[in-house]
Short mmCIF file of C-alpha atoms in Angstrom, two decimals:
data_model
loop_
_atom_site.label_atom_id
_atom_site.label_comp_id
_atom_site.label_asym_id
_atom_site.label_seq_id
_atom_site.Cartn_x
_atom_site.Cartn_y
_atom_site.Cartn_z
CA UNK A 1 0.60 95.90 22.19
CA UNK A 2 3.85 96.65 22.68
CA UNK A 3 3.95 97.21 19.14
CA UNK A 4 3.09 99.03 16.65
CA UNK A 5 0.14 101.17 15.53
CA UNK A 6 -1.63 100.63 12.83
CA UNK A 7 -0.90 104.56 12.02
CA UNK A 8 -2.34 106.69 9.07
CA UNK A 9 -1.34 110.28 8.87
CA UNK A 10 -3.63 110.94 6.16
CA UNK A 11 -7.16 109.32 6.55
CA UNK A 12 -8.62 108.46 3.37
CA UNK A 13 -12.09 110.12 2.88
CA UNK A 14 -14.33 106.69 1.86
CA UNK A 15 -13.30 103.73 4.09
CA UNK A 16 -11.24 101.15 2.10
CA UNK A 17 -13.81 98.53 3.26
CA UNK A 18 -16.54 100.57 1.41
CA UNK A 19 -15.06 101.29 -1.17
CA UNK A 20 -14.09 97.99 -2.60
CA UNK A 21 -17.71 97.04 -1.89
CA UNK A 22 -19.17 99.65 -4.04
CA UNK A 23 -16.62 99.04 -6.16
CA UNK A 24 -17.71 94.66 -6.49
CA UNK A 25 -21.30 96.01 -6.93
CA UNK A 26 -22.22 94.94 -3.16
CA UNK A 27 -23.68 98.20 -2.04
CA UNK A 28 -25.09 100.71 -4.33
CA UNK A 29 -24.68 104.51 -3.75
CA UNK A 30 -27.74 104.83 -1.70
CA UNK A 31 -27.21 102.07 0.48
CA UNK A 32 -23.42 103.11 0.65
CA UNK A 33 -24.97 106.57 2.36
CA UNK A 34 -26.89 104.96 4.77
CA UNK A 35 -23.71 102.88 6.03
CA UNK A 36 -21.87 105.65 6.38
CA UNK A 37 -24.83 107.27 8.01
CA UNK A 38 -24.82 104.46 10.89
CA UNK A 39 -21.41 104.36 10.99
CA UNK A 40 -20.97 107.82 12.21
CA UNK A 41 -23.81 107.20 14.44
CA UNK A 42 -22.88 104.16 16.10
CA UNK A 43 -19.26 104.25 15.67
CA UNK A 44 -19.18 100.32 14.37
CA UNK A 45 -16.60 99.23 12.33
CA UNK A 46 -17.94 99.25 8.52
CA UNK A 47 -16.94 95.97 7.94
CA UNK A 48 -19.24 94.70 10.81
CA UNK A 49 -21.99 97.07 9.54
CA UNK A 50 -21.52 95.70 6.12
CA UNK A 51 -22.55 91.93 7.90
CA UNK A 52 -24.77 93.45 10.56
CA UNK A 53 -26.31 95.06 7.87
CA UNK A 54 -26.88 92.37 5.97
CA UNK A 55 -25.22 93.23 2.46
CA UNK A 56 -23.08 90.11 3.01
CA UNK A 57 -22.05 87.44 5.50
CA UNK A 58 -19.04 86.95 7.49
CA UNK A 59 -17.63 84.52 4.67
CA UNK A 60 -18.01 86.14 1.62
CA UNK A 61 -16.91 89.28 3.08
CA UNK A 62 -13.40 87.54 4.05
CA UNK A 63 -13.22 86.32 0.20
CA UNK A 64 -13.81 90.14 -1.13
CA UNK A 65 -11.28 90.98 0.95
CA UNK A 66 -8.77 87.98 0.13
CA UNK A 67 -9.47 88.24 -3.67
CA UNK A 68 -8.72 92.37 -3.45
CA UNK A 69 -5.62 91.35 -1.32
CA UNK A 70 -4.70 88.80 -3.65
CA UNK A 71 -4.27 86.05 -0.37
CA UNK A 72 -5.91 83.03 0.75
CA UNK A 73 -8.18 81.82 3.21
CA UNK A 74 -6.84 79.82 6.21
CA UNK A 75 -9.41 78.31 8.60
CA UNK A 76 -7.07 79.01 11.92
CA UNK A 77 -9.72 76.33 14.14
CA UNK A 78 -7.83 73.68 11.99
CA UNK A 79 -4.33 75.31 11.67
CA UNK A 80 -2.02 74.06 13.68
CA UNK A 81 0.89 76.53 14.96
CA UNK A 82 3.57 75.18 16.67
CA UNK A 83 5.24 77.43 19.70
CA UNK A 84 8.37 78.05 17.36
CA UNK A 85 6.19 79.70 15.23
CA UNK A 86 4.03 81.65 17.77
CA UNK A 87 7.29 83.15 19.25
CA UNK A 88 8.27 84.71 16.12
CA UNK A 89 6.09 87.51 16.57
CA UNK A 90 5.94 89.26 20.22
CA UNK A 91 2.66 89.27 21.81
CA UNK A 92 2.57 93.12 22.16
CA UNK A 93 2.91 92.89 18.07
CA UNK A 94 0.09 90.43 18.12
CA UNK A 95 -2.04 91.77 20.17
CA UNK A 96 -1.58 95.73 18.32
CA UNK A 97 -1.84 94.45 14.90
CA UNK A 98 -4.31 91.27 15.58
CA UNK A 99 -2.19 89.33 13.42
CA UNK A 100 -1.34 85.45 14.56
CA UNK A 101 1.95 84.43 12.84
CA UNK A 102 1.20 80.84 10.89
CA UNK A 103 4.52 80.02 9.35
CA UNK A 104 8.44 80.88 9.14
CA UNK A 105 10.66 80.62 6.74
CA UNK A 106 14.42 81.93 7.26
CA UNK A 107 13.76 85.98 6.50
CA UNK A 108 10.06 85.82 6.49
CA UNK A 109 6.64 85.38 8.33
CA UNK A 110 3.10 84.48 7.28
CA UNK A 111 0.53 86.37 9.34
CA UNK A 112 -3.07 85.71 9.69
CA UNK A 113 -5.13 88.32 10.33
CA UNK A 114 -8.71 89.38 10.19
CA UNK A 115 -8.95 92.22 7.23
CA UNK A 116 -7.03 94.84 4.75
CA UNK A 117 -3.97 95.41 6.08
CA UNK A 118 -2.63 99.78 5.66
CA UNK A 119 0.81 99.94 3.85
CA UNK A 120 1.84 101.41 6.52
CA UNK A 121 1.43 98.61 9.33
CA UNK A 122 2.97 96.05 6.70
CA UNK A 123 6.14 98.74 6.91
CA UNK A 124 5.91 98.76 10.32
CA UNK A 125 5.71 94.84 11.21
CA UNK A 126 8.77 94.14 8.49
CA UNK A 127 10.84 96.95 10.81
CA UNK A 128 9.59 95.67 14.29
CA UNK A 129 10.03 91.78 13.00
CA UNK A 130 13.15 92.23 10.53
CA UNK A 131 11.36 90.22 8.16
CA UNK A 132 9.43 90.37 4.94
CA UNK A 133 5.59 89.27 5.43
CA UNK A 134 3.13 87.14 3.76
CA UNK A 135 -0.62 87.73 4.79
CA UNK A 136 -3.39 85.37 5.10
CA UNK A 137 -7.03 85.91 6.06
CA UNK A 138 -8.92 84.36 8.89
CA UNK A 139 -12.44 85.00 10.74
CA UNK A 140 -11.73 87.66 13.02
CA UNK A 141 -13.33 85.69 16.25
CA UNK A 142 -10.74 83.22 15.42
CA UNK A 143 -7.51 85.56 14.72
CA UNK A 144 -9.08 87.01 18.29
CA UNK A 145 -9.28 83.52 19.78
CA UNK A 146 -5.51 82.28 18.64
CA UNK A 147 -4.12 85.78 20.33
CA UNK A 148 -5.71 85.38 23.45
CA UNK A 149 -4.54 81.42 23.94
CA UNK A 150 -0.80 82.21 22.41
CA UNK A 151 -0.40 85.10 23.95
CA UNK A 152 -2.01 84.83 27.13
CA UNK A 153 -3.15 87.65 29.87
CA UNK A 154 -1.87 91.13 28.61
CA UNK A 155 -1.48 92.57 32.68
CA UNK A 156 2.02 91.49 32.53
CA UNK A 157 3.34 93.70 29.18
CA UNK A 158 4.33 96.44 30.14
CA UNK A 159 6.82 95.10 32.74
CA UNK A 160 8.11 92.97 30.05
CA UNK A 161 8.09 95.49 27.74
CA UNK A 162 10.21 97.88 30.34
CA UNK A 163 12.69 94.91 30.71
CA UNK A 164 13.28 94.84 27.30
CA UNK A 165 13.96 98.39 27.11
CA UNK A 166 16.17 98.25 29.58
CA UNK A 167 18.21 95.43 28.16
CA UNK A 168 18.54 97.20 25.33
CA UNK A 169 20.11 100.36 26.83
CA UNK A 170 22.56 98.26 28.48
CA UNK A 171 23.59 96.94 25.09
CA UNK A 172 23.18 100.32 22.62
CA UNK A 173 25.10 103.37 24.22
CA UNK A 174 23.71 105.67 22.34
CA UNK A 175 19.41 105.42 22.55
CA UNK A 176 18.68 108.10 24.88
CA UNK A 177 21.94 109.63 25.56
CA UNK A 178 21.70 112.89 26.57
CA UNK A 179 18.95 115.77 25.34
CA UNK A 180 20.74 115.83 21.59
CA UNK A 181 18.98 118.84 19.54
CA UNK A 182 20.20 117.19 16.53
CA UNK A 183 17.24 116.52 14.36
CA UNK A 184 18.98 113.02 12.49
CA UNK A 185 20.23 112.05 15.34
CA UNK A 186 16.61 112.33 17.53
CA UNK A 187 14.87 110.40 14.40
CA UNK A 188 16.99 107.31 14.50
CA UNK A 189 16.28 107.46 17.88
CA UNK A 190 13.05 108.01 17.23
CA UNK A 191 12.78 105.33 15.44
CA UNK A 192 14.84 102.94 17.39
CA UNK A 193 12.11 99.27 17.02
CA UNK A 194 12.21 99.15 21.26
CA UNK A 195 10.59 103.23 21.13
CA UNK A 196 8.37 102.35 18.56
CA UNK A 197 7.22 99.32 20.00
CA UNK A 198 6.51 100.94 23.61
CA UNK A 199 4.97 103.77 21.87
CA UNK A 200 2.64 101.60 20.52
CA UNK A 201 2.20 99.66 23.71
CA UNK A 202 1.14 102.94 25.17
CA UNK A 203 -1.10 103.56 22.91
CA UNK A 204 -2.54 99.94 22.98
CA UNK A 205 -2.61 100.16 26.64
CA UNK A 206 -5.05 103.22 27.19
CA UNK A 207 -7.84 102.03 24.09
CA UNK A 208 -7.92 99.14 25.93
CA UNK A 209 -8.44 100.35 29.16
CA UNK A 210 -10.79 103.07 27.68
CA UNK A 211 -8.73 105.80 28.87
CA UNK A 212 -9.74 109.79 27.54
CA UNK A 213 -5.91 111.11 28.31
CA UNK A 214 -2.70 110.01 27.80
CA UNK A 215 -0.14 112.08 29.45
CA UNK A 216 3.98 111.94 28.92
CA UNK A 217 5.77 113.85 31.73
CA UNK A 218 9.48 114.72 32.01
CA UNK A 219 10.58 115.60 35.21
CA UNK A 220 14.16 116.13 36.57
CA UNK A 221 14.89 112.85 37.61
CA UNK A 222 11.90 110.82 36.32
CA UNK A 223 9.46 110.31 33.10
CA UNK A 224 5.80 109.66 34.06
CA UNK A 225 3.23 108.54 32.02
CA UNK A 226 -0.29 108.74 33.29
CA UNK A 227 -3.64 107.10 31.80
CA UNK A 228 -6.95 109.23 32.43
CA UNK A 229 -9.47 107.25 33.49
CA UNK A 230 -12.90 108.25 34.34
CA UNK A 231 -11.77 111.09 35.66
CA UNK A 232 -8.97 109.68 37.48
CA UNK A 233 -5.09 109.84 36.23
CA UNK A 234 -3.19 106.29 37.17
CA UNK A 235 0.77 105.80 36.65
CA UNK A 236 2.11 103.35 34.72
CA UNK A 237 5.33 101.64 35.77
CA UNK A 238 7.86 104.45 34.11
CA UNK A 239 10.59 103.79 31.33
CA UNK A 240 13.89 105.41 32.28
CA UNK A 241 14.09 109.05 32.15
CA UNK A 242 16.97 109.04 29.25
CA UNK A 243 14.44 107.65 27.10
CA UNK A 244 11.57 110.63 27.46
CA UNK A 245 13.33 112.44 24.58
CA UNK A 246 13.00 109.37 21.94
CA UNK A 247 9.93 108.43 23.23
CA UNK A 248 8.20 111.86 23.11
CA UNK A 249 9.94 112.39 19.53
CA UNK A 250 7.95 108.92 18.56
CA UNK A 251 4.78 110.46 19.34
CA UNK A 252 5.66 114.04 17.72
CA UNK A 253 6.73 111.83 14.60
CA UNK A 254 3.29 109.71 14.56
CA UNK A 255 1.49 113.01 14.72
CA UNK A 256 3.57 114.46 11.74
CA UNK A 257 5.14 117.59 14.14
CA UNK A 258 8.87 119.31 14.12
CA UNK A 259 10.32 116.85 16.07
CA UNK A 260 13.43 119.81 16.59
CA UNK A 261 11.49 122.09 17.58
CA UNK A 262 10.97 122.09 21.58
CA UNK A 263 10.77 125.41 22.12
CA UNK A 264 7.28 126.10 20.62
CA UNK A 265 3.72 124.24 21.52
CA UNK A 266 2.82 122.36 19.27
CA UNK A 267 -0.60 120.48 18.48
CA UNK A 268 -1.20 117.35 15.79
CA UNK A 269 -3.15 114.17 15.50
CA UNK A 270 -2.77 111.02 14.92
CA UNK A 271 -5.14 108.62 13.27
CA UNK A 272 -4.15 104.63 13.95
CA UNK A 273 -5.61 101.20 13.85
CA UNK A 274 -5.68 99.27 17.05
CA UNK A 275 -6.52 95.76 17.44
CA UNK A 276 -8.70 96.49 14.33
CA UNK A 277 -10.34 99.82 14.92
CA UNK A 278 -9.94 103.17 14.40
CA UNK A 279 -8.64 105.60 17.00
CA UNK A 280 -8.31 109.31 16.79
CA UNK A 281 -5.64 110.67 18.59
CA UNK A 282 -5.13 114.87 19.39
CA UNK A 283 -2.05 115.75 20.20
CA UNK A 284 -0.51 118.71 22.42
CA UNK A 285 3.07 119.51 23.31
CA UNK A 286 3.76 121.48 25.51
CA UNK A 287 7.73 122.87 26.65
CA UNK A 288 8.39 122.27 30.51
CA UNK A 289 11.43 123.04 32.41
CA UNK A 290 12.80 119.25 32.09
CA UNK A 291 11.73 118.83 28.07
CA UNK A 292 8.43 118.93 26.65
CA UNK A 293 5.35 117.42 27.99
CA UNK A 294 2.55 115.93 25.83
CA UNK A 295 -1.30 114.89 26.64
CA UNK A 296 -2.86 112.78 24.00
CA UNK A 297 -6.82 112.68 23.68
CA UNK A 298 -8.23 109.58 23.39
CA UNK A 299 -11.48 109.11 20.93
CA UNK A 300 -12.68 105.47 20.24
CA UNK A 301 -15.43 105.71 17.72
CA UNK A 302 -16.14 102.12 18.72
CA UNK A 303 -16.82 103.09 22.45
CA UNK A 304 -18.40 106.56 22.30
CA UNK A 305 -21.58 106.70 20.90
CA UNK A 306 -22.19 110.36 19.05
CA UNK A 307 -26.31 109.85 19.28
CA UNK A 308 -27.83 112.30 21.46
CA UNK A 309 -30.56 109.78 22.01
CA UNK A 310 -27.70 107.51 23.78
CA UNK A 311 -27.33 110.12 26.34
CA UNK A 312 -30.36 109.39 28.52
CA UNK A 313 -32.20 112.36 28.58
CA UNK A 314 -35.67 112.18 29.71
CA UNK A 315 -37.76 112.37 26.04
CA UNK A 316 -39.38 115.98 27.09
CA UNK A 317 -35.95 116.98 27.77
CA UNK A 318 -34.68 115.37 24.37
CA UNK A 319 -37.50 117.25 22.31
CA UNK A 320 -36.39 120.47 23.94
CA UNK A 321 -32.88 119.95 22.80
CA UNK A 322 -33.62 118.83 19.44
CA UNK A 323 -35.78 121.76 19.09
CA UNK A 324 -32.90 123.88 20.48
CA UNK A 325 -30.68 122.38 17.73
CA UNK A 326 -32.56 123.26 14.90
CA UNK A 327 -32.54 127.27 16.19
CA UNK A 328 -29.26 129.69 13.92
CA UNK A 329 -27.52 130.68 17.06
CA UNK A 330 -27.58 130.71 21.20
CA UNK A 331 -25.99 128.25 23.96
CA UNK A 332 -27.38 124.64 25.87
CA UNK A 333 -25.87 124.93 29.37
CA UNK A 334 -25.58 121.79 31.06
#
């Protein structure tokens, strides 16, 4: 995951998914509100609602989606890929975007992947990859499948990802020299592709492992980042404290906040796509005595459930609180 998020600043109001299915006559308006309905209920991805659901199968869902895309079909349990090909395309970029790279041609890449792609990961991948893309569409077990045989056992990422970073250091000079307060000059940085590519390996790294915090902390000597886990904070292996400044300006620029201004909390929130799901991301910072600190909280629609009758209340206890509910004003202590 090392790279990057699927991000949208701005979440659109109707899901794409649903939208181009209203739009193809596939769902009327009715049946439109009661997917939306379960959707906020469950937390499933539309598009697996829209099959669960059935409104339409797995296939002709992939062709909607090809025909609006204007791309074709590849069947990737047939396709062979040779490793040439696989290694254009990192697996921390694979494994973010759930895209398996089919093809090269000198200054380009064909990607399959399972479903509509936001502008803004295409921008993204053509930075990260420094090449232009061509998408195709697969079945998303398969897309799944080809990642996790290419790609292998994720454990080992982050180290690799570290190296990389600091290979790269050794090489440019000037990523994470000193604590610059020169707004340009902290947005190339910024937007250097090894920060945005650990960034997003963060971010990868705690949806995956179902973590409710993330937490970036400079201190005078050292940059930890810590992963909240069922109550418990664990350390991941830390990047070199020159790069806290870059790195924490990544996450201020993904949540659309002054990235000059360190003086001042600030709070934001980011809205991305991993591995093909929506995340919800809130963002504090925070100024410290050794730069500014930021916690990120973690909500994964597809692993929370927002039904009260998930919780496991005894049913007595249930009615009580849905008769509670229904009352203008007062308090539920738990």
């Amino acid at each position: 995951m090392a790279d990057d998020v699927t991000q949208k600043r701005k979440p659109e109001l109707l899901d794409p998914i649903l939208d181009l299915a209203i739009n193809n006559g596939v769902i009327d308006a009715q049946q439109a509100a009661e997917l939306k309905e379960e959707h906020e209920r469950s937390g499933k991805p539309v598009r697996n609602l829209i099959v669960d659901m059935g409104f339409l199968g797995e296939e002709e869902l992939l062709s909607l989606l090809a025909g609006y895309m204007g791309c074709e079909l590849v069947d990737l349990t047939t396709t062979e890929i040779p490793p040439h090909v696989r290694s254009a395309v990192p697996a921390a970029v694979a494994r973010m975007y759930n895209v398996v790279p089919i093809a090269v041609q000198p200054g380009s890449v064909t990607l399959a992947t399972s479903g509509l792609v936001d502008p803004l990961a295409t921008d993204e991948l053509m930075f990260v990859l420094a090449r232009d893309i061509t998408f195709v569409l697969s079945r998303e077990v398969d897309v799944q499948n080809r990642v996790n045989e290419y790609y292998g056992d994720d454990s080992a990422t982050v180290a690799d990802m570290l190296s990389n970073l600091e290979s790269v250091i050794e090489k440019d000079e000037s990523l994470g020299l000193g604590e610059t307060v020169d707004e340009k000059a902290i947005a190339e940085q910024a937007g250097a592709a090894p920060v945005v590519r650990f960034v997003n390996l963060v971010l990868y790294q705690a949806v995956k492992d179902r973590a409710s915090d993330i937490h970036f902390e400079p201190f005078e000597k050292e940059f930890r980042i810590r992963y909240r886990i069922d109550g418990a904070l664990y350390e991941m292996q830390p990047p070199p404290r020159r790069l806290a400044l870059p790195i924490i300006s990544r996450v201020k620029v993904l949540a659309n906040l002054n990235i000059a201004e360190r003086r001042m909390p600030q709070d934001g929130r980011i809205a991305i796509s991993v591995a093909g799901h929506q995340v919800d991301l809130r963002v504090s910072c925070l100024p410290t005595q050794f730069g500014e600190s930021v916690v990120l909280r973690v909500l994964d629609r597809n692993t929370v459930s927002l039904d009260v009758q998930n919780l496991g209340f005894p049913e007595d206890v249930l009615d009580m609180i849905m008769l509670d509910i229904e009352k203008p004003n007062g308090i539920i202590i738990v």
